[in-house]
PDB file of C-alpha atoms in Angstrom:
ATOM      1  CA  MET H   1    -112.369 -13.377  14.649  1.00 55.00           C
ATOM      2  CA  ALA H   2    -112.366 -16.490  12.595  1.00 59.00           C
ATOM      3  CA  MET H   3    -109.445 -16.999  10.278  1.00 59.00           C
ATOM      4  CA  LYS H   4    -110.209 -17.853   6.722  1.00 62.00           C
ATOM      5  CA  GLU H   5    -108.271 -20.615   5.148  1.00 61.00           C
ATOM      6  CA  ALA H   6    -105.869 -19.296   2.548  1.00 59.00           C
ATOM      7  CA  PRO H   7    -106.487 -20.548  -0.963  1.00 57.00           C
ATOM      8  CA  SER H   8    -104.196 -23.340  -1.955  1.00 57.00           C
ATOM      9  CA  THR H   9    -101.428 -22.218  -4.279  1.00 57.00           C
ATOM     10  CA  SER H  10    -100.741 -25.645  -5.640  1.00 55.00           C
ATOM     11  CA  ALA H  11    -103.272 -26.841  -8.166  1.00 56.00           C
ATOM     12  CA  GLU H  12    -104.441 -30.336  -7.737  1.00 58.00           C
ATOM     13  CA  VAL H  13    -103.606 -32.276 -10.849  1.00 56.00           C
ATOM     14  CA  GLU H  14    -105.301 -35.518 -11.549  1.00 59.00           C
ATOM     15  CA  THR H  15    -102.959 -38.017 -13.076  1.00 56.00           C
ATOM     16  CA  PRO H  16    -104.643 -40.444 -15.405  1.00 56.00           C
ATOM     17  CA  GLN H  17    -104.247 -44.013 -14.431  1.00 57.00           C
ATOM     18  CA  ALA H  18    -102.256 -46.105 -16.817  1.00 54.00           C
ATOM     19  CA  GLU H  19    -104.710 -47.903 -19.011  1.00 58.00           C
ATOM     20  CA  SER H  20    -103.769 -51.154 -20.565  1.00 57.00           C
ATOM     21  CA  GLU H  21    -103.523 -50.347 -24.255  1.00 59.00           C
ATOM     22  CA  ASP H  22    -105.222 -52.706 -26.651  1.00 60.00           C
ATOM     23  CA  VAL H  23    -102.516 -53.382 -29.226  1.00 57.00           C
ATOM     24  CA  SER H  24    -104.606 -55.746 -31.308  1.00 60.00           C
ATOM     25  CA  GLU H  25    -105.652 -52.852 -33.527  1.00 63.00           C
ATOM     26  CA  TYR H  26    -102.000 -52.323 -34.448  1.00 62.00           C
ATOM     27  CA  ASN H  27    -101.357 -55.891 -35.497  1.00 65.00           C
ATOM     28  CA  TYR H  28    -100.799 -55.949 -39.226  1.00 64.00           C
ATOM     29  CA  ASN H  29    -101.916 -58.950 -41.180  1.00 60.00           C
ATOM     30  CA  PRO H  30    -100.135 -58.810 -44.550  1.00 62.00           C
ATOM     31  CA  GLU H  31    -101.791 -60.239 -47.605  1.00 63.00           C
ATOM     32  CA  PRO H  32    -100.882 -63.804 -48.439  1.00 62.00           C
ATOM     33  CA  VAL H  33     -97.566 -64.259 -50.176  1.00 61.00           C
ATOM     34  CA  GLU H  34     -99.296 -66.186 -52.962  1.00 64.00           C
ATOM     35  CA  ARG H  35    -100.640 -62.891 -54.329  1.00 64.00           C
ATOM     36  CA  LEU H  36     -97.087 -61.600 -54.657  1.00 67.00           C
ATOM     37  CA  ASN H  37     -95.994 -64.688 -56.566  1.00 73.00           C
ATOM     38  CA  LYS H  38     -98.557 -64.261 -59.361  1.00 76.00           C
ATOM     39  CA  PRO H  39     -97.012 -64.138 -62.841  1.00 81.00           C
ATOM     40  CA  LEU H  40     -96.644 -60.726 -64.447  1.00 83.00           C
ATOM     41  CA  ASN H  41     -99.080 -59.584 -67.091  1.00 85.00           C
ATOM     42  CA  THR H  42     -97.532 -60.685 -70.395  1.00 88.00           C
ATOM     43  CA  SER H  43     -99.770 -58.723 -72.754  1.00 92.00           C
ATOM     44  CA  PRO H  44     -97.800 -56.808 -75.414  1.00 93.00           C
ATOM     45  CA  GLY H  45     -98.749 -53.447 -73.895  1.00 90.00           C
ATOM     46  CA  ALA H  46     -97.651 -54.430 -70.393  1.00 91.00           C
ATOM     47  CA  VAL H  47     -94.364 -55.810 -71.700  1.00 92.00           C
ATOM     48  CA  LYS H  48     -93.694 -52.574 -73.612  1.00 91.00           C
ATOM     49  CA  LEU H  49     -94.496 -50.458 -70.531  1.00 91.00           C
ATOM     50  CA  ARG H  50     -92.059 -52.478 -68.419  1.00 91.00           C
ATOM     51  CA  THR H  51     -89.286 -51.828 -70.965  1.00 92.00           C
ATOM     52  CA  TRP H  52     -89.980 -48.082 -70.679  1.00 93.00           C
ATOM     53  CA  LEU H  53     -89.590 -47.989 -66.886  1.00 94.00           C
ATOM     54  CA  ASN H  54     -86.640 -45.851 -65.729  1.00 95.00           C
ATOM     55  CA  LYS H  55     -85.870 -44.721 -69.306  1.00 94.00           C
ATOM     56  CA  SER H  56     -85.436 -41.093 -70.341  1.00 95.00           C
ATOM     57  CA  PHE H  57     -88.491 -39.604 -72.078  1.00 95.00           C
ATOM     58  CA  ARG H  58     -89.119 -36.393 -74.006  1.00 95.00           C
ATOM     59  CA  ILE H  59     -92.772 -35.284 -73.918  1.00 95.00           C
ATOM     60  CA  GLU H  60     -94.215 -32.341 -75.832  1.00 95.00           C
ATOM     61  CA  MET H  61     -97.201 -30.648 -74.224  1.00 96.00           C
ATOM     62  CA  THR H  62    -100.138 -28.925 -75.924  1.00 95.00           C
ATOM     63  CA  ASP H  63     -98.908 -25.471 -74.798  1.00 94.00           C
ATOM     64  CA  GLY H  64     -95.536 -26.007 -76.504  1.00 92.00           C
ATOM     65  CA  ARG H  65     -93.453 -26.835 -73.451  1.00 94.00           C
ATOM     66  CA  VAL H  66     -91.182 -29.869 -73.573  1.00 94.00           C
ATOM     67  CA  LEU H  67     -90.554 -32.035 -70.514  1.00 96.00           C
ATOM     68  CA  ILE H  68     -87.603 -34.400 -70.290  1.00 95.00           C
ATOM     69  CA  GLY H  69     -87.347 -36.869 -67.439  1.00 96.00           C
ATOM     70  CA  VAL H  70     -87.304 -40.493 -66.328  1.00 96.00           C
ATOM     71  CA  PHE H  71     -90.494 -42.477 -67.014  1.00 96.00           C
ATOM     72  CA  LEU H  72     -91.824 -43.850 -63.725  1.00 97.00           C
ATOM     73  CA  CYS H  73     -95.530 -44.538 -64.116  1.00 95.00           C
ATOM     74  CA  THR H  74     -98.657 -44.218 -66.230  1.00 95.00           C
ATOM     75  CA  ASP H  75    -102.335 -45.033 -65.822  1.00 95.00           C
ATOM     76  CA  ARG H  76    -105.377 -45.854 -67.945  1.00 93.00           C
ATOM     77  CA  ASP H  77    -106.023 -42.128 -68.598  1.00 94.00           C
ATOM     78  CA  ALA H  78    -102.544 -41.757 -70.174  1.00 93.00           C
ATOM     79  CA  ASN H  79    -101.301 -39.566 -67.308  1.00 97.00           C
ATOM     80  CA  ILE H  80     -97.533 -39.902 -67.005  1.00 97.00           C
ATOM     81  CA  ILE H  81     -95.227 -39.454 -64.027  1.00 98.00           C
ATOM     82  CA  LEU H  82     -91.657 -38.381 -64.776  1.00 97.00           C
ATOM     83  CA  GLY H  83     -88.839 -38.178 -62.249  1.00 98.00           C
ATOM     84  CA  SER H  84     -85.813 -35.842 -62.385  1.00 97.00           C
ATOM     85  CA  CYS H  85     -87.777 -33.760 -64.865  1.00 98.00           C
ATOM     86  CA  SER H  86     -86.651 -30.564 -66.607  1.00 96.00           C
ATOM     87  CA  GLU H  87     -88.951 -28.145 -68.423  1.00 95.00           C
ATOM     88  CA  TYR H  88     -87.964 -26.443 -71.672  1.00 93.00           C
ATOM     89  CA  LEU H  89     -90.012 -23.491 -72.898  1.00 90.00           C
ATOM     90  CA  PRO H  90     -91.085 -23.107 -76.536  1.00 84.00           C
ATOM     91  CA  HIS H  91     -88.644 -21.347 -78.871  1.00 73.00           C
ATOM     92  CA  SER H  92     -90.640 -18.143 -78.837  1.00 56.00           C
ATOM     93  CA  ILE H  93     -93.253 -16.704 -76.547  1.00 54.00           C
ATOM     94  CA  ASN H  94     -95.103 -13.629 -77.841  1.00 59.00           C
ATOM     95  CA  GLY H  95     -92.444 -13.130 -80.502  1.00 60.00           C
ATOM     96  CA  LYS H  96     -89.597 -12.985 -77.981  1.00 63.00           C
ATOM     97  CA  PRO H  97     -86.973 -15.744 -77.800  1.00 65.00           C
ATOM     98  CA  ALA H  98     -87.462 -17.998 -74.800  1.00 62.00           C
ATOM     99  CA  ASN H  99     -84.877 -18.520 -72.112  1.00 64.00           C
ATOM    100  CA  GLU H 100     -82.815 -21.516 -73.221  1.00 73.00           C
ATOM    101  CA  GLU H 101     -81.965 -22.643 -69.693  1.00 86.00           C
ATOM    102  CA  PRO H 102     -84.205 -25.504 -68.517  1.00 91.00           C
ATOM    103  CA  ARG H 103     -86.167 -25.288 -65.305  1.00 94.00           C
ATOM    104  CA  MET H 104     -85.693 -28.229 -62.914  1.00 97.00           C
ATOM    105  CA  LEU H 105     -89.067 -29.563 -61.770  1.00 97.00           C
ATOM    106  CA  GLY H 106     -88.193 -32.863 -60.098  1.00 97.00           C
ATOM    107  CA  LEU H 107     -91.154 -35.264 -59.866  1.00 98.00           C
ATOM    108  CA  VAL H 108     -94.073 -34.295 -62.134  1.00 98.00           C
ATOM    109  CA  MET H 109     -97.424 -35.723 -63.160  1.00 98.00           C
ATOM    110  CA  ILE H 110     -98.453 -34.805 -66.694  1.00 98.00           C
ATOM    111  CA  PRO H 111    -102.180 -35.137 -67.421  1.00 98.00           C
ATOM    112  CA  GLY H 112    -102.749 -37.211 -70.551  1.00 96.00           C
ATOM    113  CA  LYS H 113    -105.036 -34.532 -72.016  1.00 97.00           C
ATOM    114  CA  HIS H 114    -102.051 -32.117 -72.138  1.00 97.00           C
ATOM    115  CA  ILE H 115     -99.714 -34.484 -74.000  1.00 96.00           C
ATOM    116  CA  VAL H 116     -99.414 -33.982 -77.759  1.00 94.00           C
ATOM    117  CA  PRO H 117    -100.164 -37.336 -79.426  1.00 91.00           C
ATOM    118  CA  ASP H 118     -97.205 -38.898 -81.233  1.00 86.00           C
ATOM    119  CA  CYS H 119     -94.794 -36.461 -79.546  1.00 83.00           C
ATOM    120  CA  VAL H 120     -93.609 -38.774 -76.795  1.00 81.00           C
ATOM    121  CA  TYR H 121     -90.087 -39.911 -77.492  1.00 80.00           C
ATOM    122  CA  HIS H 122     -87.563 -42.004 -75.668  1.00 74.00           C
ATOM    123  CA  PRO H 123     -84.145 -42.698 -77.124  1.00 69.00           C
ATOM    124  CA  GLN H 124     -83.365 -46.338 -77.809  1.00 65.00           C
ATOM    125  CA  THR H 125     -80.657 -47.021 -75.220  1.00 53.00           C
TER     126      THR H 125
END
């Protein structure tokens, strides 16, 4: 009687050979330093925006909410980013007094279309 060979209990594992990794794709070529040394935009609007950076702002929204936070950024669509922002509800919602305690939001982006015109305020500090 011929003996059958027992199946191997150890699986043969192929180990991939170490390939030499092409690191050229990881080399970072930063933009020339000359671009970083360009003078800042000195238009009146740009100068005013720079004075607003990191200042406290109070923004009223079209739904009545008020957001108070630190002005960080804006864009051409009048969207505003506030940091360390708190939300205050309107004084009354459906005839009931609103909760007076603010809600901490942190970092927020407020679409320009939801900002009430002429209701953006920052104290002169």
